[in-house]
PDB file of N, CA, C and O and ligand atoms in Angstrom:
ATOM      1  N   MET A   1       0.820  -1.266   0.021  1.00 89.00           N
ATOM      2  CA  MET A   1       0.018   0.041  -0.080  1.00 89.00           C
ATOM      3  C   MET A   1       0.859   1.234  -0.031  1.00 89.00           C
ATOM      4  O   MET A   1       1.786   1.320   0.770  1.00 89.00           O
ATOM      5  N   THR A   2       0.634   2.239  -0.974  1.00 94.00           N
ATOM      6  CA  THR A   2       1.359   3.389  -0.928  1.00 94.00           C
ATOM      7  C   THR A   2       0.572   4.608  -0.641  1.00 94.00           C
ATOM      8  O   THR A   2      -0.694   4.622  -0.827  1.00 94.00           O
ATOM      9  N   CYS A   3       1.170   5.656  -0.073  1.00 97.00           N
ATOM     10  CA  CYS A   3       0.502   6.882   0.328  1.00 97.00           C
ATOM     11  C   CYS A   3       0.032   7.618  -1.062  1.00 97.00           C
ATOM     12  O   CYS A   3       0.668   7.784  -1.921  1.00 97.00           O
ATOM     13  N   CYS A   4      -1.281   8.031  -0.818  1.00 94.00           N
ATOM     14  CA  CYS A   4      -1.818   8.830  -2.067  1.00 94.00           C
ATOM     15  C   CYS A   4      -1.291  10.394  -2.121  1.00 94.00           C
ATOM     16  O   CYS A   4      -1.445  11.078  -3.014  1.00 94.00           O
ATOM     17  N   TYR A   5      -0.583  10.711  -1.057  1.00 96.00           N
ATOM     18  CA  TYR A   5      -0.102  12.090  -0.992  1.00 96.00           C
ATOM     19  C   TYR A   5       1.415  12.180  -1.497  1.00 96.00           C
ATOM     20  O   TYR A   5       1.777  12.955  -2.360  1.00 96.00           O
ATOM     21  N   CYS A   6       2.266  11.234  -0.873  1.00 98.00           N
ATOM     22  CA  CYS A   6       3.679  11.344  -1.236  1.00 98.00           C
ATOM     23  C   CYS A   6       4.250  10.111  -1.911  1.00 98.00           C
ATOM     24  O   CYS A   6       5.343  10.143  -2.302  1.00 98.00           O
ATOM     25  N   GLY A   7       3.364   9.030  -1.941  1.00 97.00           N
ATOM     26  CA  GLY A   7       3.887   7.722  -2.576  1.00 97.00           C
ATOM     27  C   GLY A   7       4.680   6.976  -1.653  1.00 97.00           C
ATOM     28  O   GLY A   7       5.348   5.943  -2.049  1.00 97.00           O
ATOM     29  N   GLY A   8       4.778   7.300  -0.357  1.00 97.00           N
ATOM     30  CA  GLY A   8       5.598   6.501   0.582  1.00 97.00           C
ATOM     31  C   GLY A   8       4.925   5.291   0.903  1.00 97.00           C
ATOM     32  O   GLY A   8       3.756   5.079   0.650  1.00 97.00           O
ATOM     33  N   ASP A   9       5.672   4.444   1.745  1.00 97.00           N
ATOM     34  CA  ASP A   9       5.126   3.178   2.239  1.00 97.00           C
ATOM     35  C   ASP A   9       4.159   3.380   3.486  1.00 97.00           C
ATOM     36  O   ASP A   9       4.307   4.241   4.248  1.00 97.00           O
ATOM     37  N   MET A  10       2.918   2.773   3.292  1.00 97.00           N
ATOM     38  CA  MET A  10       2.027   2.770   4.372  1.00 97.00           C
ATOM     39  C   MET A  10       2.235   1.564   5.235  1.00 97.00           C
ATOM     40  O   MET A  10       2.235   0.425   4.680  1.00 97.00           O
ATOM     41  N   ILE A  11       2.332   1.636   6.519  1.00 97.00           N
ATOM     42  CA  ILE A  11       2.480   0.556   7.505  1.00 97.00           C
ATOM     43  C   ILE A  11       1.362   0.454   8.372  1.00 97.00           C
ATOM     44  O   ILE A  11       0.582   1.290   8.602  1.00 97.00           O
ATOM     45  N   GLU A  12       0.953  -0.951   8.617  1.00 97.00           N
ATOM     46  CA  GLU A  12      -0.197  -1.213   9.504  1.00 97.00           C
ATOM     47  C   GLU A  12       0.236  -0.886  10.958  1.00 97.00           C
ATOM     48  O   GLU A  12       1.351  -1.387  11.493  1.00 97.00           O
ATOM     49  N   THR A  13      -0.584  -0.044  11.681  1.00 98.00           N
ATOM     50  CA  THR A  13      -0.197   0.429  13.025  1.00 98.00           C
ATOM     51  C   THR A  13      -1.535   0.737  13.681  1.00 98.00           C
ATOM     52  O   THR A  13      -2.659   0.463  13.185  1.00 98.00           O
ATOM     53  N   THR A  14      -1.293   1.398  14.898  1.00 97.00           N
ATOM     54  CA  THR A  14      -2.554   1.936  15.567  1.00 97.00           C
ATOM     55  C   THR A  14      -2.313   3.302  15.857  1.00 97.00           C
ATOM     56  O   THR A  14      -1.114   3.756  15.909  1.00 97.00           O
ATOM     57  N   THR A  15      -3.346   4.215  16.021  1.00 97.00           N
ATOM     58  CA  THR A  15      -3.188   5.528  16.320  1.00 97.00           C
ATOM     59  C   THR A  15      -4.192   5.933  17.257  1.00 97.00           C
ATOM     60  O   THR A  15      -5.174   5.279  17.616  1.00 97.00           O
ATOM     61  N   THR A  16      -4.133   7.223  17.750  1.00 97.00           N
ATOM     62  CA  THR A  16      -5.110   7.808  18.604  1.00 97.00           C
ATOM     63  C   THR A  16      -5.957   8.703  17.814  1.00 97.00           C
ATOM     64  O   THR A  16      -5.480   9.574  17.189  1.00 97.00           O
ATOM     65  N   TYR A  17      -7.305   8.563  17.735  1.00 97.00           N
ATOM     66  CA  TYR A  17      -8.198   9.394  16.872  1.00 97.00           C
ATOM     67  C   TYR A  17      -8.823  10.412  17.687  1.00 97.00           C
ATOM     68  O   TYR A  17      -9.236  10.229  18.893  1.00 97.00           O
ATOM     69  N   PHE A  18      -8.789  11.684  17.312  1.00 95.00           N
ATOM     70  CA  PHE A  18      -9.371  12.724  18.012  1.00 95.00           C
ATOM     71  C   PHE A  18     -10.470  13.466  17.137  1.00 95.00           C
ATOM     72  O   PHE A  18     -10.333  13.519  16.003  1.00 95.00           O
ATOM     73  N   GLU A  19     -11.537  13.741  17.880  1.00 95.00           N
ATOM     74  CA  GLU A  19     -12.627  14.508  17.129  1.00 95.00           C
ATOM     75  C   GLU A  19     -13.299  15.488  18.140  1.00 95.00           C
ATOM     76  O   GLU A  19     -13.660  15.127  19.181  1.00 95.00           O
ATOM     77  N   GLN A  20     -13.306  16.665  17.587  1.00 95.00           N
ATOM     78  CA  GLN A  20     -13.970  17.756  18.427  1.00 95.00           C
ATOM     79  C   GLN A  20     -15.390  17.936  17.994  1.00 95.00           C
ATOM     80  O   GLN A  20     -15.644  18.312  16.843  1.00 95.00           O
ATOM     81  N   LEU A  21     -16.393  17.565  18.921  1.00 91.00           N
ATOM     82  CA  LEU A  21     -17.753  17.950  18.502  1.00 91.00           C
ATOM     83  C   LEU A  21     -18.250  19.174  19.194  1.00 91.00           C
ATOM     84  O   LEU A  21     -17.418  19.784  19.794  1.00 91.00           O
ATOM     85  N   GLU A  22     -19.575  19.469  19.074  1.00 89.00           N
ATOM     86  CA  GLU A  22     -19.960  20.622  19.602  1.00 89.00           C
ATOM     87  C   GLU A  22     -19.783  20.809  21.160  1.00 89.00           C
ATOM     88  O   GLU A  22     -19.345  21.900  21.616  1.00 89.00           O
ATOM     89  N   ASN A  23     -20.096  19.784  21.856  1.00 88.00           N
ATOM     90  CA  ASN A  23     -19.927  19.835  23.290  1.00 88.00           C
ATOM     91  C   ASN A  23     -18.894  18.755  23.915  1.00 88.00           C
ATOM     92  O   ASN A  23     -18.646  18.826  25.125  1.00 88.00           O
ATOM     93  N   THR A  24     -18.331  18.003  23.077  1.00 93.00           N
ATOM     94  CA  THR A  24     -17.541  16.950  23.548  1.00 93.00           C
ATOM     95  C   THR A  24     -16.232  16.780  22.757  1.00 93.00           C
ATOM     96  O   THR A  24     -16.234  16.974  21.565  1.00 93.00           O
ATOM     97  N   ILE A  25     -15.165  16.507  23.409  1.00 96.00           N
ATOM     98  CA  ILE A  25     -13.956  16.077  22.686  1.00 96.00           C
ATOM     99  C   ILE A  25     -13.788  14.610  22.934  1.00 96.00           C
ATOM    100  O   ILE A  25     -13.721  14.090  23.932  1.00 96.00           O
ATOM    101  N   VAL A  26     -13.666  13.881  21.745  1.00 96.00           N
ATOM    102  CA  VAL A  26     -13.591  12.430  21.771  1.00 96.00           C
ATOM    103  C   VAL A  26     -12.262  11.929  21.430  1.00 96.00           C
ATOM    104  O   VAL A  26     -11.623  12.540  20.425  1.00 96.00           O
ATOM    105  N   VAL A  27     -11.815  11.210  22.401  1.00 97.00           N
ATOM    106  CA  VAL A  27     -10.405  10.606  22.043  1.00 97.00           C
ATOM    107  C   VAL A  27     -10.511   9.057  22.029  1.00 97.00           C
ATOM    108  O   VAL A  27     -11.001   8.450  23.011  1.00 97.00           O
ATOM    109  N   ILE A  28     -10.185   8.419  20.919  1.00 97.00           N
ATOM    110  CA  ILE A  28     -10.251   7.019  20.767  1.00 97.00           C
ATOM    111  C   ILE A  28      -8.934   6.356  20.529  1.00 97.00           C
ATOM    112  O   ILE A  28      -8.237   6.731  19.679  1.00 97.00           O
ATOM    113  N   LYS A  29      -8.446   5.593  21.564  1.00 98.00           N
ATOM    114  CA  LYS A  29      -7.117   5.097  21.533  1.00 98.00           C
ATOM    115  C   LYS A  29      -7.041   3.701  20.886  1.00 98.00           C
ATOM    116  O   LYS A  29      -8.015   3.064  20.741  1.00 98.00           O
ATOM    117  N   ASN A  30      -5.817   3.458  20.352  1.00 98.00           N
ATOM    118  CA  ASN A  30      -5.511   2.120  19.715  1.00 98.00           C
ATOM    119  C   ASN A  30      -6.386   1.849  18.555  1.00 98.00           C
ATOM    120  O   ASN A  30      -6.972   0.798  18.349  1.00 98.00           O
ATOM    121  N   VAL A  31      -6.586   2.835  17.635  1.00 98.00           N
ATOM    122  CA  VAL A  31      -7.474   2.645  16.489  1.00 98.00           C
ATOM    123  C   VAL A  31      -6.509   2.041  15.388  1.00 98.00           C
ATOM    124  O   VAL A  31      -5.500   2.622  14.992  1.00 98.00           O
ATOM    125  N   PRO A  32      -6.925   0.936  14.821  1.00 98.00           N
ATOM    126  CA  PRO A  32      -6.204   0.370  13.683  1.00 98.00           C
ATOM    127  C   PRO A  32      -6.105   1.144  12.513  1.00 98.00           C
ATOM    128  O   PRO A  32      -7.197   1.686  12.141  1.00 98.00           O
ATOM    129  N   CYS A  33      -5.026   1.280  11.847  1.00 98.00           N
ATOM    130  CA  CYS A  33      -4.946   2.249  10.726  1.00 98.00           C
ATOM    131  C   CYS A  33      -3.690   1.922   9.843  1.00 98.00           C
ATOM    132  O   CYS A  33      -2.844   1.079  10.238  1.00 98.00           O
ATOM    133  N   HIS A  34      -3.570   2.508   8.694  1.00 97.00           N
ATOM    134  CA  HIS A  34      -2.255   2.519   7.852  1.00 97.00           C
ATOM    135  C   HIS A  34      -1.796   3.916   8.079  1.00 97.00           C
ATOM    136  O   HIS A  34      -2.437   4.915   7.918  1.00 97.00           O
ATOM    137  N   LYS A  35      -0.383   3.988   8.251  1.00 97.00           N
ATOM    138  CA  LYS A  35       0.181   5.190   8.417  1.00 97.00           C
ATOM    139  C   LYS A  35       1.413   5.385   7.453  1.00 97.00           C
ATOM    140  O   LYS A  35       2.271   4.383   7.520  1.00 97.00           O
ATOM    141  N   CYS A  36       1.454   6.510   6.828  1.00 98.00           N
ATOM    142  CA  CYS A  36       2.644   6.677   5.868  1.00 98.00           C
ATOM    143  C   CYS A  36       3.987   6.955   6.637  1.00 98.00           C
ATOM    144  O   CYS A  36       4.039   7.759   7.544  1.00 98.00           O
ATOM    145  N   LYS A  37       5.118   6.049   6.148  1.00 97.00           N
ATOM    146  CA  LYS A  37       6.307   6.234   6.898  1.00 97.00           C
ATOM    147  C   LYS A  37       6.990   7.739   6.642  1.00 97.00           C
ATOM    148  O   LYS A  37       7.794   8.092   7.412  1.00 97.00           O
ATOM    149  N   GLN A  38       6.622   8.215   5.473  1.00 97.00           N
ATOM    150  CA  GLN A  38       7.222   9.525   5.039  1.00 97.00           C
ATOM    151  C   GLN A  38       6.528  10.712   5.655  1.00 97.00           C
ATOM    152  O   GLN A  38       7.105  11.540   6.182  1.00 97.00           O
ATOM    153  N   CYS A  39       5.171  10.895   5.392  1.00 97.00           N
ATOM    154  CA  CYS A  39       4.527  12.107   5.772  1.00 97.00           C
ATOM    155  C   CYS A  39       3.669  12.037   6.989  1.00 97.00           C
ATOM    156  O   CYS A  39       3.010  12.927   7.370  1.00 97.00           O
ATOM    157  N   GLY A  40       3.311  10.719   7.428  1.00 96.00           N
ATOM    158  CA  GLY A  40       2.563  10.464   8.643  1.00 96.00           C
ATOM    159  C   GLY A  40       1.126  10.458   8.270  1.00 96.00           C
ATOM    160  O   GLY A  40       0.266  10.451   9.164  1.00 96.00           O
ATOM    161  N   GLU A  41       0.675  10.566   7.003  1.00 96.00           N
ATOM    162  CA  GLU A  41      -0.731  10.558   6.612  1.00 96.00           C
ATOM    163  C   GLU A  41      -1.265   9.187   7.212  1.00 96.00           C
ATOM    164  O   GLU A  41      -0.773   8.107   7.095  1.00 96.00           O
ATOM    165  N   VAL A  42      -2.509   9.296   7.773  1.00 96.00           N
ATOM    166  CA  VAL A  42      -3.214   8.154   8.422  1.00 96.00           C
ATOM    167  C   VAL A  42      -4.445   7.773   7.629  1.00 96.00           C
ATOM    168  O   VAL A  42      -5.245   8.644   7.188  1.00 96.00           O
ATOM    169  N   LEU A  43      -4.660   6.553   7.358  1.00 96.00           N
ATOM    170  CA  LEU A  43      -5.794   5.971   6.595  1.00 96.00           C
ATOM    171  C   LEU A  43      -6.508   5.007   7.365  1.00 96.00           C
ATOM    172  O   LEU A  43      -5.842   4.073   8.050  1.00 96.00           O
ATOM    173  N   TYR A  44      -7.812   5.045   7.462  1.00 96.00           N
ATOM    174  CA  TYR A  44      -8.601   4.089   8.137  1.00 96.00           C
ATOM    175  C   TYR A  44      -9.425   3.288   7.033  1.00 96.00           C
ATOM    176  O   TYR A  44      -9.831   3.840   6.091  1.00 96.00           O
ATOM    177  N   ASN A  45      -9.649   1.981   7.372  1.00 95.00           N
ATOM    178  CA  ASN A  45     -10.489   1.182   6.348  1.00 95.00           C
ATOM    179  C   ASN A  45     -11.862   1.584   6.638  1.00 95.00           C
ATOM    180  O   ASN A  45     -12.310   2.197   7.773  1.00 95.00           O
ATOM    181  N   ALA A  46     -12.831   1.216   5.814  1.00 97.00           N
ATOM    182  CA  ALA A  46     -14.149   1.455   5.771  1.00 97.00           C
ATOM    183  C   ALA A  46     -14.885   0.970   7.131  1.00 97.00           C
ATOM    184  O   ALA A  46     -15.764   1.800   7.717  1.00 97.00           O
ATOM    185  N   ILE A  47     -14.458  -0.244   7.567  1.00 97.00           N
ATOM    186  CA  ILE A  47     -14.972  -0.760   8.757  1.00 97.00           C
ATOM    187  C   ILE A  47     -14.786   0.094   9.927  1.00 97.00           C
ATOM    188  O   ILE A  47     -15.547   0.309  10.872  1.00 97.00           O
ATOM    189  N   VAL A  48     -13.473   0.382  10.030  1.00 98.00           N
ATOM    190  CA  VAL A  48     -12.969   1.287  11.164  1.00 98.00           C
ATOM    191  C   VAL A  48     -13.619   2.602  11.107  1.00 98.00           C
ATOM    192  O   VAL A  48     -14.062   3.123  12.285  1.00 98.00           O
ATOM    193  N   VAL A  49     -13.810   3.347  10.060  1.00 97.00           N
ATOM    194  CA  VAL A  49     -14.571   4.608   9.825  1.00 97.00           C
ATOM    195  C   VAL A  49     -15.929   4.453  10.341  1.00 97.00           C
ATOM    196  O   VAL A  49     -16.414   5.289  11.185  1.00 97.00           O
ATOM    197  N   GLU A  50     -16.686   3.352  10.069  1.00 98.00           N
ATOM    198  CA  GLU A  50     -18.024   3.141  10.481  1.00 98.00           C
ATOM    199  C   GLU A  50     -18.000   2.939  11.953  1.00 98.00           C
ATOM    200  O   GLU A  50     -18.945   3.474  12.620  1.00 98.00           O
ATOM    201  N   ARG A  51     -17.034   2.236  12.483  1.00 97.00           N
ATOM    202  CA  ARG A  51     -17.092   1.954  13.990  1.00 97.00           C
ATOM    203  C   ARG A  51     -16.752   3.314  14.723  1.00 97.00           C
ATOM    204  O   ARG A  51     -17.261   3.704  15.790  1.00 97.00           O
ATOM    205  N   LEU A  52     -15.813   4.119  14.131  1.00 97.00           N
ATOM    206  CA  LEU A  52     -15.578   5.388  14.802  1.00 97.00           C
ATOM    207  C   LEU A  52     -16.720   6.386  14.868  1.00 97.00           C
ATOM    208  O   LEU A  52     -17.003   6.987  15.870  1.00 97.00           O
ATOM    209  N   GLU A  53     -17.493   6.241  13.760  1.00 96.00           N
ATOM    210  CA  GLU A  53     -18.699   7.110  13.789  1.00 96.00           C
ATOM    211  C   GLU A  53     -19.735   6.689  14.880  1.00 96.00           C
ATOM    212  O   GLU A  53     -20.326   7.552  15.556  1.00 96.00           O
ATOM    213  N   GLN A  54     -19.807   5.390  14.804  1.00 96.00           N
ATOM    214  CA  GLN A  54     -20.826   4.828  15.984  1.00 96.00           C
ATOM    215  C   GLN A  54     -20.324   5.251  17.399  1.00 96.00           C
ATOM    216  O   GLN A  54     -21.109   5.630  18.206  1.00 96.00           O
ATOM    217  N   ILE A  55     -18.945   4.969  17.650  1.00 95.00           N
ATOM    218  CA  ILE A  55     -18.472   5.327  18.899  1.00 95.00           C
ATOM    219  C   ILE A  55     -18.670   6.811  19.323  1.00 95.00           C
ATOM    220  O   ILE A  55     -19.182   7.219  20.346  1.00 95.00           O
ATOM    221  N   THR A  56     -18.382   7.677  18.241  1.00 95.00           N
ATOM    222  CA  THR A  56     -18.545   9.091  18.273  1.00 95.00           C
ATOM    223  C   THR A  56     -19.955   9.538  18.733  1.00 95.00           C
ATOM    224  O   THR A  56     -20.248  10.317  19.606  1.00 95.00           O
ATOM    225  N   GLU A  57     -20.823   8.961  18.021  1.00 93.00           N
ATOM    226  CA  GLU A  57     -22.298   9.236  18.254  1.00 93.00           C
ATOM    227  C   GLU A  57     -22.763   8.781  19.647  1.00 93.00           C
ATOM    228  O   GLU A  57     -23.423   9.531  20.308  1.00 93.00           O
ATOM    229  N   GLN A  58     -22.270   7.647  20.161  1.00 92.00           N
ATOM    230  CA  GLN A  58     -22.639   7.234  21.434  1.00 92.00           C
ATOM    231  C   GLN A  58     -21.967   8.198  22.569  1.00 92.00           C
ATOM    232  O   GLN A  58     -22.755   8.523  23.499  1.00 92.00           O
ATOM    233  N   LEU A  59     -20.802   8.543  22.252  1.00 91.00           N
ATOM    234  CA  LEU A  59     -20.121   9.482  23.354  1.00 91.00           C
ATOM    235  C   LEU A  59     -20.761  10.855  23.305  1.00 91.00           C
ATOM    236  O   LEU A  59     -20.871  11.433  24.350  1.00 91.00           O
ATOM    237  N   GLU A  60     -21.241  11.308  22.115  1.00 89.00           N
ATOM    238  CA  GLU A  60     -21.875  12.601  22.017  1.00 89.00           C
ATOM    239  C   GLU A  60     -23.117  12.680  22.926  1.00 89.00           C
ATOM    240  O   GLU A  60     -23.464  13.623  23.490  1.00 89.00           O
ATOM    241  N   GLN A  61     -23.840  11.501  22.952  1.00 90.00           N
ATOM    242  CA  GLN A  61     -24.994  11.398  23.854  1.00 90.00           C
ATOM    243  C   GLN A  61     -24.822  11.277  25.300  1.00 90.00           C
ATOM    244  O   GLN A  61     -25.614  11.569  26.031  1.00 90.00           O
ATOM    245  N   ALA A  62     -23.449  10.985  25.593  1.00 87.00           N
ATOM    246  CA  ALA A  62     -23.155  10.762  26.967  1.00 87.00           C
ATOM    247  C   ALA A  62     -23.013  12.098  27.724  1.00 87.00           C
ATOM    248  O   ALA A  62     -22.947  12.104  29.033  1.00 87.00           O
ATOM    249  N   LEU A  63     -22.965  13.195  26.928  1.00 82.00           N
ATOM    250  CA  LEU A  63     -22.801  14.543  27.447  1.00 82.00           C
ATOM    251  C   LEU A  63     -21.633  14.824  28.428  1.00 82.00           C
ATOM    252  O   LEU A  63     -21.793  15.486  29.485  1.00 82.00           O
ATOM    253  N   THR A  64     -20.625  14.152  28.096  1.00 90.00           N
ATOM    254  CA  THR A  64     -19.264  14.431  28.959  1.00 90.00           C
ATOM    255  C   THR A  64     -18.494  15.396  28.045  1.00 90.00           C
ATOM    256  O   THR A  64     -18.553  15.460  26.871  1.00 90.00           O
ATOM    257  N   GLU A  65     -17.520  16.287  28.773  1.00 94.00           N
ATOM    258  CA  GLU A  65     -16.827  17.141  28.005  1.00 94.00           C
ATOM    259  C   GLU A  65     -15.765  16.555  27.177  1.00 94.00           C
ATOM    260  O   GLU A  65     -15.412  16.853  26.096  1.00 94.00           O
ATOM    261  N   ILE A  66     -15.027  15.569  28.021  1.00 95.00           N
ATOM    262  CA  ILE A  66     -13.960  14.830  27.260  1.00 95.00           C
ATOM    263  C   ILE A  66     -14.264  13.314  27.479  1.00 95.00           C
ATOM    264  O   ILE A  66     -14.345  12.903  28.647  1.00 95.00           O
ATOM    265  N   ALA A  67     -14.249  12.600  26.366  1.00 95.00           N
ATOM    266  CA  ALA A  67     -14.497  11.144  26.475  1.00 95.00           C
ATOM    267  C   ALA A  67     -13.297  10.537  25.932  1.00 95.00           C
ATOM    268  O   ALA A  67     -12.798  10.762  24.777  1.00 95.00           O
ATOM    269  N   VAL A  68     -12.666   9.577  26.743  1.00 95.00           N
ATOM    270  CA  VAL A  68     -11.533   8.899  26.278  1.00 95.00           C
ATOM    271  C   VAL A  68     -11.979   7.347  26.253  1.00 95.00           C
ATOM    272  O   VAL A  68     -12.371   6.785  27.291  1.00 95.00           O
ATOM    273  N   VAL A  69     -11.789   6.740  25.147  1.00 96.00           N
ATOM    274  CA  VAL A  69     -12.210   5.328  25.175  1.00 96.00           C
ATOM    275  C   VAL A  69     -11.086   4.554  24.379  1.00 96.00           C
ATOM    276  O   VAL A  69     -10.297   5.145  23.636  1.00 96.00           O
ATOM    277  N   ASN A  70     -11.073   3.262  24.580  1.00 97.00           N
ATOM    278  CA  ASN A  70     -10.191   2.365  23.854  1.00 97.00           C
ATOM    279  C   ASN A  70     -10.972   1.717  22.763  1.00 97.00           C
ATOM    280  O   ASN A  70     -12.010   1.161  22.937  1.00 97.00           O
ATOM    281  N   TYR A  71     -10.300   1.737  21.560  1.00 96.00           N
ATOM    282  CA  TYR A  71     -11.021   1.267  20.415  1.00 96.00           C
ATOM    283  C   TYR A  71     -11.561  -0.167  20.524  1.00 96.00           C
ATOM    284  O   TYR A  71     -12.666  -0.519  20.270  1.00 96.00           O
ATOM    285  N   SER A  72     -10.676  -1.043  20.981  1.00 91.00           N
ATOM    286  CA  SER A  72     -11.037  -2.438  21.220  1.00 91.00           C
ATOM    287  C   SER A  72     -12.030  -2.684  22.174  1.00 91.00           C
ATOM    288  O   SER A  72     -12.695  -3.719  22.168  1.00 91.00           O
ATOM    289  N   ALA A  73     -12.223  -1.873  23.120  1.00 85.00           N
ATOM    290  CA  ALA A  73     -13.055  -2.082  24.237  1.00 85.00           C
ATOM    291  C   ALA A  73     -14.293  -1.236  24.068  1.00 85.00           C
ATOM    292  O   ALA A  73     -15.290  -1.569  24.835  1.00 85.00           O
ATOM    293  N   ALA A  74     -14.458  -0.430  23.135  1.00 73.00           N
ATOM    294  CA  ALA A  74     -15.668   0.464  22.972  1.00 73.00           C
ATOM    295  C   ALA A  74     -16.797  -0.340  22.410  1.00 73.00           C
ATOM    296  O   ALA A  74     -16.564  -1.264  21.693  1.00 73.00           O
TER     297      ALA A  74
HETATM  298 ZN1  LIG B 101       2.794  10.021   2.653  1.00 50.26          ZN
END
């Protein structure tokens, strides 16, 4: 797999996903992704993107200011 920005090698790894919503900051740890060795661009596959959306929606309803969850445990 090569990076669509710089053409560098993408490696399988995990990352921490951040999203700022209207009332909540969501932090999801240990999210599986592909990351470019050269520029650091991160790509998530479709299943992961869907899961992130689900987790984010749930956390938004929890009405906490900062929500930190582990991807595999969420
Ligand atoms: Zn790159």
